[in-house]
Coordinates of C-alpha atoms in Angstrom, one line a residue:
F1 CA -76.2 -1.6 -55.1
M2 CA -75.3 -2.2 -51.5
P3 CA -75.3 0.9 -49.1
R4 CA -72.0 1.7 -47.5
L5 CA -71.9 1.0 -43.8
P6 CA -70.6 4.0 -41.7
L7 CA -67.5 2.6 -40.0
E8 CA -65.4 4.6 -37.7
A9 CA -62.0 5.5 -39.2
P10 CA -59.0 4.4 -37.2
R11 CA -57.8 7.1 -34.9
T12 CA -54.4 8.6 -35.8
R13 CA -52.1 9.9 -33.1
V14 CA -49.4 12.4 -33.8
F15 CA -46.3 11.7 -31.8
D16 CA -43.9 14.4 -30.7
A17 CA -40.4 13.2 -30.8
A18 CA -39.2 15.7 -28.2
E19 CA -41.9 14.6 -25.8
L20 CA -41.1 10.9 -26.3
V21 CA -37.4 11.6 -25.7
A22 CA -38.2 13.4 -22.5
V23 CA -40.3 10.5 -21.3
A24 CA -37.7 7.9 -22.3
E25 CA -34.9 9.9 -20.6
R26 CA -36.8 9.7 -17.3
L27 CA -37.7 6.0 -17.7
R28 CA -34.7 4.3 -19.2
P29 CA -32.6 2.5 -16.6
D30 CA -29.3 2.8 -18.6
L31 CA -29.6 6.6 -18.7
A32 CA -30.4 6.7 -15.0
A33 CA -27.4 4.5 -14.3
A34 CA -25.2 6.8 -16.4
Q35 CA -26.4 9.8 -14.6
L36 CA -25.7 8.1 -11.2
D37 CA -22.2 7.3 -12.5
V38 CA -21.7 11.1 -13.3
A39 CA -22.9 12.0 -9.8
A40 CA -20.7 9.4 -8.2
A41 CA -17.7 10.7 -10.1
E42 CA -18.5 14.3 -9.1
M43 CA -18.6 13.2 -5.4
S44 CA -15.3 11.5 -5.9
I45 CA -13.8 14.7 -7.2
Q46 CA -15.1 16.6 -4.2
V47 CA -13.7 14.0 -1.8
A48 CA -10.3 14.1 -3.5
R49 CA -10.3 17.9 -3.3
S50 CA -11.2 17.8 0.4
L51 CA -8.3 15.4 1.0
S52 CA -5.9 17.9 -0.4
K53 CA -6.8 20.6 2.1
P54 CA -5.7 20.8 5.7
R55 CA -8.2 19.4 8.2
F56 CA -8.8 20.8 11.6
S57 CA -10.2 18.9 14.5
I58 CA -11.5 19.8 18.0
G59 CA -12.3 17.4 20.7
L60 CA -14.2 17.7 24.0
G61 CA -14.0 15.3 26.8
Y62 CA -15.6 15.0 30.2
T63 CA -14.9 12.4 32.9
L64 CA -16.9 11.8 36.0
V65 CA -14.7 11.2 39.0
D66 CA -16.1 9.3 42.0
E67 CA -14.9 9.6 45.7
R68 CA -11.3 8.3 45.8
T69 CA -9.3 6.7 48.6
D70 CA -5.8 7.4 47.1
A71 CA -3.1 9.8 48.1
H72 CA -4.7 13.0 46.5
P73 CA -7.7 13.9 48.7
A74 CA -7.7 17.5 47.3
D75 CA -8.9 16.2 43.9
N76 CA -11.4 13.9 45.5
G77 CA -14.8 13.9 43.6
R78 CA -13.8 16.6 41.0
D79 CA -14.8 15.8 37.5
I80 CA -12.3 16.2 34.6
F81 CA -13.1 18.4 31.6
G82 CA -10.7 18.4 28.6
I83 CA -10.3 20.2 25.3
T84 CA -8.1 19.0 22.5
G85 CA -7.3 20.4 19.0
G86 CA -5.4 19.1 16.0
V87 CA -4.4 20.0 12.5
S88 CA -3.8 17.4 9.8
L89 CA -1.7 18.7 6.8
P90 CA -1.8 16.9 3.5
V91 CA 1.8 15.9 2.7
Q92 CA 1.1 13.7 -0.4
R93 CA 0.0 16.4 -2.8
R94 CA 0.9 14.3 -5.9
V95 CA -1.3 11.4 -4.7
N96 CA -4.2 13.8 -4.0
R97 CA -3.7 15.5 -7.4
A98 CA -3.8 12.0 -9.1
R99 CA -7.0 11.2 -7.2
I100 CA -8.6 14.4 -8.5
D101 CA -7.4 13.8 -12.1
Q102 CA -8.7 10.1 -12.0
A103 CA -12.1 11.2 -10.7
A104 CA -12.3 13.9 -13.4
A105 CA -11.5 11.3 -16.1
V106 CA -14.1 8.9 -14.7
R107 CA -16.7 11.7 -14.7
L108 CA -15.9 12.6 -18.4
E109 CA -16.2 9.0 -19.4
A110 CA -19.6 8.7 -17.5
E111 CA -20.8 11.8 -19.2
A112 CA -19.8 10.5 -22.6
V113 CA -21.6 7.2 -22.0
R114 CA -24.7 9.1 -21.0
R115 CA -24.5 11.5 -24.0
N116 CA -24.0 8.5 -26.5
A117 CA -26.9 6.6 -25.0
L118 CA -29.1 9.7 -25.2
A119 CA -28.1 10.3 -28.8
E120 CA -28.7 6.8 -29.8
M121 CA -32.2 6.8 -28.1
T122 CA -33.1 10.2 -29.7
A123 CA -32.1 9.0 -33.1
A124 CA -34.1 5.8 -32.7
I125 CA -37.2 7.6 -31.5
G126 CA -36.8 10.1 -34.4
E127 CA -36.7 7.3 -36.9
L128 CA -39.7 5.6 -35.4
V129 CA -41.8 8.8 -35.4
D130 CA -40.9 9.4 -39.0
R131 CA -41.7 5.7 -39.9
L132 CA -45.1 6.1 -38.1
G133 CA -45.9 9.1 -40.3
E134 CA -45.0 7.3 -43.4
L135 CA -47.1 4.3 -42.4
E136 CA -50.0 6.5 -41.6
Q137 CA -49.8 8.1 -45.1
R138 CA -49.7 4.6 -46.7
R139 CA -52.7 3.5 -44.7
R140 CA -54.7 6.5 -45.9
L141 CA -53.6 5.8 -49.5
I142 CA -54.5 2.1 -49.2
D143 CA -57.8 2.8 -47.6
H144 CA -58.7 5.3 -50.4
E145 CA -57.5 3.0 -53.1
L146 CA -59.2 -0.1 -51.7
D147 CA -62.5 1.8 -51.4
V148 CA -62.3 2.8 -55.1
Q149 CA -61.2 -0.7 -56.2
T150 CA -63.9 -2.5 -54.2
D151 CA -66.6 -0.1 -55.5
Q152 CA -65.4 -0.8 -59.0
A153 CA -65.3 -4.6 -58.4
L154 CA -68.9 -4.5 -57.0
Q155 CA -70.1 -2.5 -59.9
L156 CA -68.5 -5.0 -62.4
A157 CA -70.0 -8.0 -60.5
I158 CA -73.5 -6.4 -60.5
E159 CA -73.3 -5.7 -64.3
A160 CA -71.9 -9.2 -64.9
Y161 CA -74.8 -10.7 -62.9
R162 CA -77.4 -8.6 -64.7
A163 CA -75.9 -9.7 -68.0
G164 CA -76.0 -13.3 -67.0
S165 CA -72.2 -13.9 -67.4
S166 CA -71.6 -14.3 -63.7
D167 CA -73.3 -16.2 -60.9
A168 CA -74.7 -15.0 -57.5
L169 CA -71.5 -16.3 -55.7
V170 CA -69.3 -13.7 -57.5
L171 CA -71.8 -11.0 -56.7
L172 CA -71.9 -12.0 -53.0
D173 CA -68.1 -12.1 -52.9
A174 CA -67.9 -8.6 -54.3
R175 CA -70.5 -7.3 -51.8
H176 CA -68.6 -9.0 -48.9
A177 CA -65.3 -7.5 -50.0
R178 CA -66.9 -4.0 -50.2
L179 CA -68.3 -4.4 -46.7
T180 CA -65.1 -5.5 -45.1

């Protein structure tokens, strides 16, 4: 009887679906693009809202005046400093409201695209993790069954060889199968 060689068993790794989803969410470019679309739509909403509010402006000006030779010698060499102000009132309220509504619709669509992509990815990862667990169970079962079957085949080959009903080639094949 041939001694069994101590072989290292394959290492099994347990995968956490939530951890894989978190990693995939960070690394998948389609999810990053969808997140950027959501952020861009949010910015569009903010811009559209700002356009529907009055805007105020203040301006400062300063002009250097050199020596002049014209008819106003009293202002000769005096620099000019000016302050201006203004107010811009939004008069197209319907247009601005439509901009806000359109940007909100784009944001909702982008959020839906991101949610759908994330749900599909989560489902696919869950299926793969489940499949890996099933395959690991099958591997263990096959390993155990193969060990039992190769042991039995080797014992039968040894007995057949001793009885003279089999040749050495069958015995060597059975030992080779048991070792591999």
